[in-house]
mmCIF file of C-alpha atoms in Angstrom:
data_model
loop_
_atom_site.group_PDB
_atom_site.id
_atom_site.type_symbol
_atom_site.label_atom_id
_atom_site.label_comp_id
_atom_site.label_asym_id
_atom_site.label_seq_id
_atom_site.Cartn_x
_atom_site.Cartn_y
_atom_site.Cartn_z
ATOM 1 C CA MET A 1 15.672 -24.422 10.441
ATOM 2 C CA ASN A 2 14.519 -23.448 5.752
ATOM 3 C CA ILE A 3 14.205 -19.947 5.586
ATOM 4 C CA HIS A 4 13.293 -18.597 2.446
ATOM 5 C CA SER A 5 13.279 -15.104 1.250
ATOM 6 C CA LEU A 6 12.115 -13.171 -1.304
ATOM 7 C CA ALA A 7 15.196 -10.835 -2.353
ATOM 8 C CA PRO A 8 17.375 -11.551 -5.402
ATOM 9 C CA GLN A 9 20.536 -13.893 -3.641
ATOM 10 C CA GLU A 10 23.956 -11.549 -5.355
ATOM 11 C CA SER A 11 26.874 -12.527 -4.861
ATOM 12 C CA LYS A 12 29.030 -9.034 -4.768
ATOM 13 C CA MET A 13 27.792 -6.121 -2.180
ATOM 14 C CA ILE A 14 25.077 -4.420 -4.267
ATOM 15 C CA GLU A 15 24.373 -0.296 -3.536
ATOM 16 C CA ARG A 16 21.116 1.350 -4.584
ATOM 17 C CA LYS A 17 21.499 5.232 -4.354
ATOM 18 C CA ILE A 18 17.370 5.874 -5.099
ATOM 19 C CA ALA A 19 14.865 3.166 -3.491
ATOM 20 C CA ALA A 20 11.315 3.583 -2.388
ATOM 21 C CA VAL A 21 9.026 1.878 0.061
ATOM 22 C CA ASP A 22 5.207 2.237 0.511
ATOM 23 C CA ILE A 23 4.629 -0.163 4.137
ATOM 24 C CA GLY A 24 0.749 0.232 4.189
ATOM 25 C CA TYR A 25 -1.955 -2.025 5.664
ATOM 26 C CA GLY A 26 -2.706 -3.870 2.783
ATOM 27 C CA GLU A 27 -0.174 -4.287 0.922
ATOM 28 C CA THR A 28 3.798 -3.436 0.986
ATOM 29 C CA LYS A 29 5.693 -1.896 -2.533
ATOM 30 C CA MET A 30 9.199 -1.371 -3.173
ATOM 31 C CA ALA A 31 10.791 0.520 -6.242
ATOM 32 C CA TRP A 32 14.007 1.054 -7.601
ATOM 33 C CA LEU A 33 15.969 1.397 -10.170
ATOM 34 C CA ILE A 34 18.346 -0.690 -13.102
ATOM 35 C CA SER A 35 20.372 0.320 -15.711
ATOM 36 C CA ASP A 36 16.998 -0.728 -17.368
ATOM 37 C CA GLY A 37 15.140 1.391 -15.796
ATOM 38 C CA PRO A 38 12.619 1.321 -12.055
ATOM 39 C CA VAL A 39 11.350 -2.070 -11.181
ATOM 40 C CA HIS A 40 8.468 -2.353 -9.114
ATOM 41 C CA ARG A 41 7.364 -5.214 -6.454
ATOM 42 C CA SER A 42 4.474 -6.068 -3.901
ATOM 43 C CA PHE A 43 4.062 -8.602 -1.009
ATOM 44 C CA ARG A 44 0.968 -8.450 1.463
ATOM 45 C CA SER A 45 1.319 -6.560 4.939
ATOM 46 C CA ILE A 46 0.981 -9.746 6.174
ATOM 47 C CA VAL A 47 3.390 -10.467 9.388
ATOM 48 C CA GLU A 48 3.368 -13.552 11.896
ATOM 49 C CA LEU A 49 5.651 -14.767 14.095
ATOM 50 C CA ALA A 50 8.163 -17.452 12.695
ATOM 51 C CA ASN A 51 7.264 -21.484 13.849
ATOM 52 C CA PRO A 52 10.544 -22.678 15.012
ATOM 53 C CA GLN A 53 9.232 -26.292 13.984
ATOM 54 C CA ASP A 54 8.763 -25.487 10.139
ATOM 55 C CA LEU A 55 6.732 -27.629 7.661
ATOM 56 C CA ASP A 56 7.592 -25.779 4.506
ATOM 57 C CA SER A 57 9.990 -28.176 3.519
ATOM 58 C CA TYR A 58 7.451 -30.853 3.270
ATOM 59 C CA THR A 59 4.108 -29.461 1.158
ATOM 60 C CA LEU A 60 4.116 -29.495 -2.262
ATOM 61 C CA ASN A 61 4.042 -25.153 -2.715
ATOM 62 C CA ARG A 62 6.767 -23.520 -0.405
ATOM 63 C CA ARG A 63 5.608 -19.809 1.539
ATOM 64 C CA LYS A 64 6.017 -16.785 -0.338
ATOM 65 C CA THR A 65 7.842 -15.059 2.024
ATOM 66 C CA VAL A 66 10.658 -13.676 3.928
ATOM 67 C CA ARG A 67 11.812 -14.102 7.563
ATOM 68 C CA VAL A 68 13.680 -11.429 9.941
ATOM 69 C CA VAL A 69 14.322 -10.382 12.922
ATOM 70 C CA VAL A 70 13.018 -7.424 15.015
ATOM 71 C CA ASN A 71 14.136 -7.089 18.207
ATOM 72 C CA GLY A 72 15.876 -10.043 18.586
ATOM 73 C CA VAL A 73 11.716 -12.065 17.990
ATOM 74 C CA GLU A 74 11.975 -13.993 13.842
ATOM 75 C CA TYR A 75 8.887 -12.949 12.063
ATOM 76 C CA GLU A 76 7.659 -14.450 9.126
ATOM 77 C CA VAL A 77 6.108 -11.828 6.832
ATOM 78 C CA GLY A 78 4.686 -11.667 3.218
ATOM 79 C CA ASN A 79 1.812 -13.072 0.744
ATOM 80 C CA ASP A 80 2.031 -16.434 2.521
ATOM 81 C CA ALA A 81 1.727 -15.387 5.660
ATOM 82 C CA ASN A 82 -0.943 -16.041 7.317
ATOM 83 C CA LYS A 83 -1.011 -19.914 6.643
ATOM 84 C CA MET A 84 0.477 -20.212 9.458
ATOM 85 C CA ALA A 85 -1.657 -18.638 12.025
ATOM 86 C CA ALA A 86 -3.661 -19.919 14.175
ATOM 87 C CA ARG A 87 -6.632 -17.448 12.850
ATOM 88 C CA PRO A 88 -5.981 -14.968 10.320
ATOM 89 C CA ASN A 89 -4.495 -11.967 11.313
ATOM 90 C CA GLU A 90 -6.397 -8.884 10.285
ATOM 91 C CA GLY A 91 -3.786 -6.056 10.786
ATOM 92 C CA VAL A 92 -2.532 -3.509 12.550
ATOM 93 C CA LEU A 93 -4.325 -0.353 12.967
ATOM 94 C CA HIS A 94 -3.363 2.289 15.324
ATOM 95 C CA ASP A 95 -2.236 5.575 16.169
ATOM 96 C CA ASP A 96 1.334 4.057 16.578
ATOM 97 C CA TYR A 97 1.729 1.794 14.095
ATOM 98 C CA VAL A 98 4.960 2.939 12.521
ATOM 99 C CA GLY A 99 5.790 2.548 15.961
ATOM 100 C CA THR A 100 5.175 -1.057 16.024
ATOM 101 C CA PRO A 101 7.801 -4.434 15.591
ATOM 102 C CA GLU A 102 5.067 -5.384 12.698
ATOM 103 C CA TRP A 103 6.206 -2.270 11.211
ATOM 104 C CA MET A 104 9.459 -2.611 11.389
ATOM 105 C CA ALA A 105 9.098 -6.284 10.157
ATOM 106 C CA LEU A 106 7.533 -5.527 7.035
ATOM 107 C CA ALA A 107 10.594 -2.430 6.764
ATOM 108 C CA LYS A 108 12.858 -5.081 7.101
ATOM 109 C CA ALA A 109 11.212 -7.485 4.661
ATOM 110 C CA ALA A 110 10.812 -4.412 1.725
ATOM 111 C CA LEU A 111 14.915 -4.145 1.971
ATOM 112 C CA ALA A 112 15.069 -7.636 1.544
ATOM 113 C CA THR A 113 12.787 -7.248 -1.229
ATOM 114 C CA ILE A 114 15.166 -4.420 -2.832
ATOM 115 C CA GLY A 115 17.893 -6.826 -1.943
ATOM 116 C CA ALA A 116 20.506 -4.051 -1.792
ATOM 117 C CA GLU A 117 23.580 -4.146 1.591
ATOM 118 C CA LYS A 118 23.366 -0.021 0.870
ATOM 119 C CA ILE A 119 20.413 2.447 0.554
ATOM 120 C CA SER A 120 21.673 5.846 -0.262
ATOM 121 C CA HIS A 121 18.193 7.639 -0.261
ATOM 122 C CA LEU A 122 15.170 5.708 1.129
ATOM 123 C CA VAL A 123 12.143 8.015 0.164
ATOM 124 C CA SER A 124 8.296 6.040 2.420
ATOM 125 C CA GLY A 125 5.434 7.766 3.109
ATOM 126 C CA LEU A 126 2.882 7.840 5.246
ATOM 127 C CA PRO A 127 -1.253 7.840 5.547
ATOM 128 C CA MET A 128 -2.828 11.128 5.337
ATOM 129 C CA MET A 129 -3.623 11.159 9.869
ATOM 130 C CA HIS A 130 -0.286 10.159 10.454
ATOM 131 C CA PHE A 131 1.087 13.286 8.577
ATOM 132 C CA ASP A 132 2.584 14.910 11.657
ATOM 133 C CA PRO A 133 6.375 15.783 12.587
ATOM 134 C CA VAL A 134 6.833 12.851 15.824
ATOM 135 C CA ALA A 135 5.709 10.764 13.485
ATOM 136 C CA ILE A 136 7.648 11.930 10.279
ATOM 137 C CA GLU A 137 10.453 11.424 12.113
ATOM 138 C CA ARG A 138 9.685 8.188 13.815
ATOM 139 C CA VAL A 139 9.523 6.406 10.394
ATOM 140 C CA ARG A 140 13.393 9.181 9.743
ATOM 141 C CA SER A 141 14.878 7.293 12.954
ATOM 142 C CA ARG A 142 13.087 3.850 12.050
ATOM 143 C CA LEU A 143 14.013 3.262 8.451
ATOM 144 C CA THR A 144 17.919 5.573 9.002
ATOM 145 C CA GLY A 145 21.084 2.670 10.118
ATOM 146 C CA VAL A 146 21.927 -0.813 9.193
ATOM 147 C CA HIS A 147 19.274 -3.139 9.612
ATOM 148 C CA GLU A 148 20.529 -6.901 10.291
ATOM 149 C CA HIS A 149 18.639 -9.857 9.742
ATOM 150 C CA CYS A 150 16.890 -8.333 6.584
ATOM 151 C CA GLY A 151 16.473 -12.243 5.445
ATOM 152 C CA PRO A 152 20.010 -12.952 4.508
ATOM 153 C CA LEU A 153 20.659 -9.538 4.024
ATOM 154 C CA THR A 154 22.464 -6.688 6.511
ATOM 155 C CA VAL A 155 21.383 -3.193 4.729
ATOM 156 C CA GLU A 156 22.415 0.114 5.707
ATOM 157 C CA VAL A 157 20.243 2.731 4.445
ATOM 158 C CA GLY A 158 21.933 6.308 4.293
ATOM 159 C CA LYS A 159 18.957 9.621 3.317
ATOM 160 C CA VAL A 160 15.514 9.367 4.419
ATOM 161 C CA SER A 161 12.741 11.535 3.026
ATOM 162 C CA VAL A 162 8.804 10.582 4.253
ATOM 163 C CA LEU A 163 6.080 12.250 1.802
ATOM 164 C CA PRO A 164 2.142 12.453 2.349
ATOM 165 C CA GLN A 165 1.223 9.225 0.353
ATOM 166 C CA PRO A 166 -1.080 10.784 -1.739
ATOM 167 C CA LEU A 167 1.966 13.298 -2.799
ATOM 168 C CA GLY A 168 3.208 9.873 -4.283
ATOM 169 C CA GLY A 169 0.177 9.277 -6.555
ATOM 170 C CA LEU A 170 -0.152 13.502 -7.942
ATOM 171 C CA MET A 171 4.150 13.140 -8.995
ATOM 172 C CA ASP A 172 3.957 9.874 -11.175
ATOM 173 C CA PHE A 173 0.497 11.279 -12.683
ATOM 174 C CA LYS A 174 2.603 13.860 -13.853
ATOM 175 C CA LYS A 175 5.101 11.865 -15.182
ATOM 176 C CA GLN A 176 2.643 9.742 -16.942
ATOM 177 C CA ALA A 177 0.341 12.011 -18.522
ATOM 178 C CA ALA A 178 0.867 13.455 -21.773
ATOM 179 C CA TRP A 179 3.165 16.574 -21.478
ATOM 180 C CA GLU A 180 0.760 19.387 -21.985
ATOM 181 C CA ILE A 181 -1.504 17.627 -19.300
ATOM 182 C CA ALA A 182 1.576 17.445 -17.061
ATOM 183 C CA GLY A 183 2.285 20.874 -17.315
ATOM 184 C CA ARG A 184 -1.467 22.180 -16.348
ATOM 185 C CA LEU A 185 -1.866 20.512 -13.086
ATOM 186 C CA SER A 186 0.659 23.393 -11.834
ATOM 187 C CA LYS A 187 -1.478 25.560 -12.871
ATOM 188 C CA GLN A 188 -4.698 24.116 -11.663
ATOM 189 C CA GLY A 189 -7.154 22.169 -8.451
ATOM 190 C CA VAL A 190 -5.965 19.137 -8.642
ATOM 191 C CA PHE A 191 -7.922 16.680 -5.838
ATOM 192 C CA ILE A 192 -5.912 12.832 -5.465
ATOM 193 C CA ILE A 193 -7.595 10.452 -3.853
ATOM 194 C CA ASP A 194 -6.497 6.768 -2.966
ATOM 195 C CA PRO A 195 -8.252 4.309 -1.768
ATOM 196 C CA GLY A 196 -5.774 1.932 0.565
ATOM 197 C CA ALA A 197 -7.013 -0.848 2.588
ATOM 198 C CA TYR A 198 -7.933 0.732 5.889
ATOM 199 C CA THR A 199 -8.557 4.373 5.173
ATOM 200 C CA THR A 200 -8.973 6.629 2.157
ATOM 201 C CA ASP A 201 -6.443 9.654 1.625
ATOM 202 C CA TYR A 202 -7.148 12.616 -0.399
ATOM 203 C CA LEU A 203 -5.183 16.343 -0.892
ATOM 204 C CA LEU A 204 -5.870 18.888 -2.458
ATOM 205 C CA THR A 205 -2.992 21.165 -4.430
ATOM 206 C CA LEU A 206 -3.583 24.289 -5.533
ATOM 207 C CA GLN A 207 -1.939 26.053 -8.226
ATOM 208 C CA GLY A 208 0.802 23.581 -6.704
ATOM 209 C CA GLN A 209 0.965 24.452 -3.117
ATOM 210 C CA ALA A 210 -1.606 21.866 -0.672
ATOM 211 C CA ALA A 211 -4.367 22.694 0.359
ATOM 212 C CA PRO A 212 -4.226 20.741 4.318
ATOM 213 C CA LYS A 213 -7.493 22.376 5.624
ATOM 214 C CA ARG A 214 -9.312 20.692 2.464
ATOM 215 C CA SER A 215 -7.278 17.788 2.849
ATOM 216 C CA GLY A 216 -7.281 14.716 4.822
ATOM 217 C CA SER A 217 -8.377 11.036 5.657
ATOM 218 C CA THR A 218 -10.671 8.588 5.980
ATOM 219 C CA PRO A 219 -11.808 5.514 8.204
ATOM 220 C CA HIS A 220 -12.693 2.946 4.852
ATOM 221 C CA GLY A 221 -10.855 1.089 2.453
ATOM 222 C CA MET A 222 -10.679 -1.603 0.859
ATOM 223 C CA ALA A 223 -10.987 -3.869 4.144
ATOM 224 C CA GLU A 224 -14.443 -2.478 4.509
ATOM 225 C CA VAL A 225 -15.014 -3.991 1.517
ATOM 226 C CA VAL A 226 -14.027 -7.189 2.155
ATOM 227 C CA ALA A 227 -15.616 -7.663 5.564
ATOM 228 C CA ILE A 228 -19.316 -6.604 4.405
ATOM 229 C CA THR A 229 -18.513 -9.188 1.575
ATOM 230 C CA ARG A 230 -17.989 -11.940 3.691
ATOM 231 C CA ALA A 231 -19.867 -11.075 6.192
ATOM 232 C CA ALA A 232 -22.940 -11.162 3.634
ATOM 233 C CA ILE A 233 -21.221 -14.443 1.697
ATOM 234 C CA VAL A 234 -21.722 -16.414 5.647
ATOM 235 C CA ARG A 235 -25.170 -15.478 6.310
ATOM 236 C CA GLN A 236 -26.425 -16.436 2.506
ATOM 237 C CA HIS A 237 -24.409 -19.878 2.572
ATOM 238 C CA GLY A 238 -22.922 -20.173 5.472
ATOM 239 C CA GLY A 239 -19.517 -19.881 5.485
ATOM 240 C CA ALA A 240 -16.968 -18.591 3.519
ATOM 241 C CA PRO A 241 -13.046 -18.173 2.888
ATOM 242 C CA ASP A 242 -11.101 -15.293 5.057
ATOM 243 C CA VAL A 243 -10.418 -12.000 4.264
ATOM 244 C CA HIS A 244 -6.891 -12.368 2.915
ATOM 245 C CA THR A 245 -8.714 -15.089 0.675
ATOM 246 C CA ILE A 246 -11.369 -12.759 -0.800
ATOM 247 C CA SER A 247 -9.106 -9.405 -1.454
ATOM 248 C CA GLU A 248 -6.731 -11.668 -3.194
ATOM 249 C CA ALA A 249 -9.892 -13.130 -5.146
ATOM 250 C CA LEU A 250 -10.781 -8.912 -6.359
ATOM 251 C CA LYS A 251 -6.628 -8.581 -6.378
ATOM 252 C CA ASN A 252 -6.381 -10.725 -9.595
ATOM 253 C CA ARG A 253 -9.892 -9.874 -10.621
ATOM 254 C CA GLU A 254 -11.433 -13.461 -9.902
ATOM 255 C CA THR A 255 -15.499 -13.853 -10.489
ATOM 256 C CA THR A 256 -15.925 -16.085 -7.876
ATOM 257 C CA VAL A 257 -14.851 -18.029 -4.508
ATOM 258 C CA PHE A 258 -16.157 -21.329 -2.785
ATOM 259 C CA ALA A 259 -17.996 -20.787 0.516
ATOM 260 C CA ALA A 260 -19.127 -23.899 3.009
ATOM 261 C CA GLY A 261 -18.698 -25.841 -0.366
ATOM 262 C CA THR A 262 -20.768 -23.385 -3.434
ATOM 263 C CA GLU A 263 -18.345 -21.595 -6.065
ATOM 264 C CA VAL A 264 -20.036 -18.372 -5.462
ATOM 265 C CA LYS A 265 -20.355 -15.162 -7.671
ATOM 266 C CA LEU A 266 -18.731 -12.662 -5.642
ATOM 267 C CA ALA A 267 -20.282 -9.471 -8.225
ATOM 268 C CA PRO A 268 -23.916 -8.996 -6.063
ATOM 269 C CA TYR A 269 -21.720 -9.362 -2.798
ATOM 270 C CA VAL A 270 -18.661 -6.568 -3.455
ATOM 271 C CA THR A 271 -21.205 -4.543 -5.236
ATOM 272 C CA ARG A 272 -22.919 -3.527 -2.469
ATOM 273 C CA ALA A 273 -19.861 -3.620 0.008
ATOM 274 C CA LEU A 274 -18.360 -0.150 -2.557
ATOM 275 C CA THR A 275 -21.790 1.378 -2.469
ATOM 276 C CA THR A 276 -22.209 1.182 1.323
ATOM 277 C CA VAL A 277 -18.699 1.980 2.022
ATOM 278 C CA GLY A 278 -18.323 4.321 -1.208
ATOM 279 C CA GLY A 279 -20.953 6.455 0.073
ATOM 280 C CA ALA A 280 -18.993 6.748 3.650
ATOM 281 C CA ILE A 281 -15.884 7.457 2.057
ATOM 282 C CA LEU A 282 -18.118 10.586 0.067
ATOM 283 C CA ARG A 283 -20.144 11.795 2.817
ATOM 284 C CA ASP A 284 -16.290 12.918 4.439
ATOM 285 C CA ILE A 285 -14.641 13.742 1.335
ATOM 286 C CA ARG A 286 -17.587 16.454 0.872
ATOM 287 C CA ASN A 287 -17.413 17.586 4.675
ATOM 288 C CA THR A 288 -13.935 18.297 4.390
ATOM 289 C CA VAL A 289 -13.323 19.669 1.015
ATOM 290 C CA LYS A 290 -16.470 22.056 1.104
ATOM 291 C CA SER A 291 -15.852 23.378 -2.426
ATOM 292 C CA PHE A 292 -15.304 21.353 -6.262
ATOM 293 C CA GLU A 293 -15.475 24.785 -7.635
ATOM 294 C CA ASP A 294 -11.865 24.841 -7.785
ATOM 295 C CA ILE A 295 -10.838 21.113 -9.035
ATOM 296 C CA ASP A 296 -10.177 20.509 -12.389
ATOM 297 C CA THR A 297 -8.550 17.544 -12.332
ATOM 298 C CA VAL A 298 -9.554 14.524 -9.948
ATOM 299 C CA ILE A 299 -7.004 11.562 -9.877
ATOM 300 C CA MET A 300 -7.811 8.581 -8.270
ATOM 301 C CA VAL A 301 -4.660 6.353 -7.314
ATOM 302 C CA GLY A 302 -4.207 3.623 -5.287
ATOM 303 C CA GLY A 303 -4.602 -0.417 -4.490
ATOM 304 C CA GLY A 304 -8.599 0.468 -4.659
ATOM 305 C CA ALA A 305 -8.344 3.164 -6.846
ATOM 306 C CA ALA A 306 -10.352 1.011 -9.921
ATOM 307 C CA MET A 307 -13.286 -0.409 -7.698
ATOM 308 C CA PHE A 308 -14.432 3.144 -6.115
ATOM 309 C CA ARG A 309 -13.589 4.843 -9.181
ATOM 310 C CA PRO A 310 -17.638 4.518 -10.520
ATOM 311 C CA ILE A 311 -18.263 5.954 -7.191
ATOM 312 C CA ILE A 312 -16.202 8.959 -6.596
ATOM 313 C CA ALA A 313 -17.289 10.154 -10.152
ATOM 314 C CA ASP A 314 -20.909 9.450 -9.474
ATOM 315 C CA GLY A 315 -21.021 11.275 -6.355
ATOM 316 C CA LEU A 316 -18.357 14.491 -7.158
ATOM 317 C CA PRO A 317 -19.605 17.699 -8.875
ATOM 318 C CA VAL A 318 -16.028 17.264 -10.840
ATOM 319 C CA PRO A 319 -15.155 17.593 -14.454
ATOM 320 C CA ALA A 320 -13.821 13.980 -14.519
ATOM 321 C CA VAL A 321 -12.129 11.941 -12.370
ATOM 322 C CA HIS A 322 -8.777 10.507 -13.780
ATOM 323 C CA LEU A 323 -7.328 6.175 -13.267
ATOM 324 C CA ALA A 324 -3.398 6.150 -12.868
ATOM 325 C CA SER A 325 -1.511 3.330 -14.384
ATOM 326 C CA TYR A 326 -1.616 1.027 -12.541
ATOM 327 C CA PRO A 327 -2.823 3.116 -9.482
ATOM 328 C CA ALA A 328 -1.366 0.261 -6.603
ATOM 329 C CA PHE A 329 2.042 1.380 -7.161
ATOM 330 C CA ALA A 330 1.245 5.201 -7.990
ATOM 331 C CA ASN A 331 2.594 6.495 -4.739
ATOM 332 C CA VAL A 332 5.908 4.296 -4.574
ATOM 333 C CA ARG A 333 6.649 5.181 -8.176
ATOM 334 C CA GLY A 334 6.128 8.901 -7.122
ATOM 335 C CA TYR A 335 8.371 8.189 -3.835
ATOM 336 C CA LEU A 336 10.751 7.325 -6.359
ATOM 337 C CA GLU A 337 10.573 10.754 -9.257
ATOM 338 C CA TYR A 338 11.634 12.544 -5.701
ATOM 339 C CA GLY A 339 14.116 10.393 -4.865
ATOM 340 C CA GLU A 340 15.825 11.692 -7.988
ATOM 341 C CA SER A 341 14.426 14.983 -8.136
ATOM 342 C CA VAL A 342 16.553 15.749 -4.944
ATOM 343 C CA VAL A 343 19.464 14.116 -6.051
#
């Protein structure tokens, strides 16, 4: 069997004092510290059963995946795992997502990518819609301890901390922002919006304290944009690439895809889809936040931040909407910052 891993191969035992993982529905992100500073990586959150009849050795381009074992079952995880399936895996989204084998497979692949056999403190996060004591304890218990078959590694995880996902984005923005801006945030009303794959989280802090009744999550995100885009292309052209291909095209800022042999411009379809989904996000935010008079700063983080920013800026009565640096990694960088702050 030909086993491929996203993890670096080390000859000696590697220990990391602090590492962070952001296990998202669309992408899984990791961050850790090395002597030169922080490192961050990501892979698509695709999990498929491993095929014992692996033909990868006979193909021109090897799959970008890592193999892990969960409860005795072998999975292939990562960017190209969907190429093993008879039909594309659309992901897993329900209230017990963190309790699924797929979630654990993503976690093990993340540990493999970090490439350490011992992690003293691992920081992770949960979407706002799942951030409750039961889910927090579930994440802690699943990530703590010894994990075998993380690619070629066995990984021991010590302490585990769990944060609301947008809080990671806020911590990262404070670190990345100019000193005078970062200093003001603790005295302001700060609204963080985090458009992800299947959900958009939002968190309001007032003078540095969370306002939970005016924070929340909406079941709309980039996956819905991709689905609407694909459906419109199919209606007009009689075919379209799968959702993963369209998603990857948007991520890589490609302007066209092929549909039934025809090269199709994405922009008109994506613009209409963003307007539809963005409108739904704005309605839910307005219904939850109620008043925007005490909000001074809006920060957008997450994989869909750049695409949704114009719609959010036009649709909310706020002074300005700031985009985090490399927004897809903002949350996981913030988790790492939190880990450093509590050492």
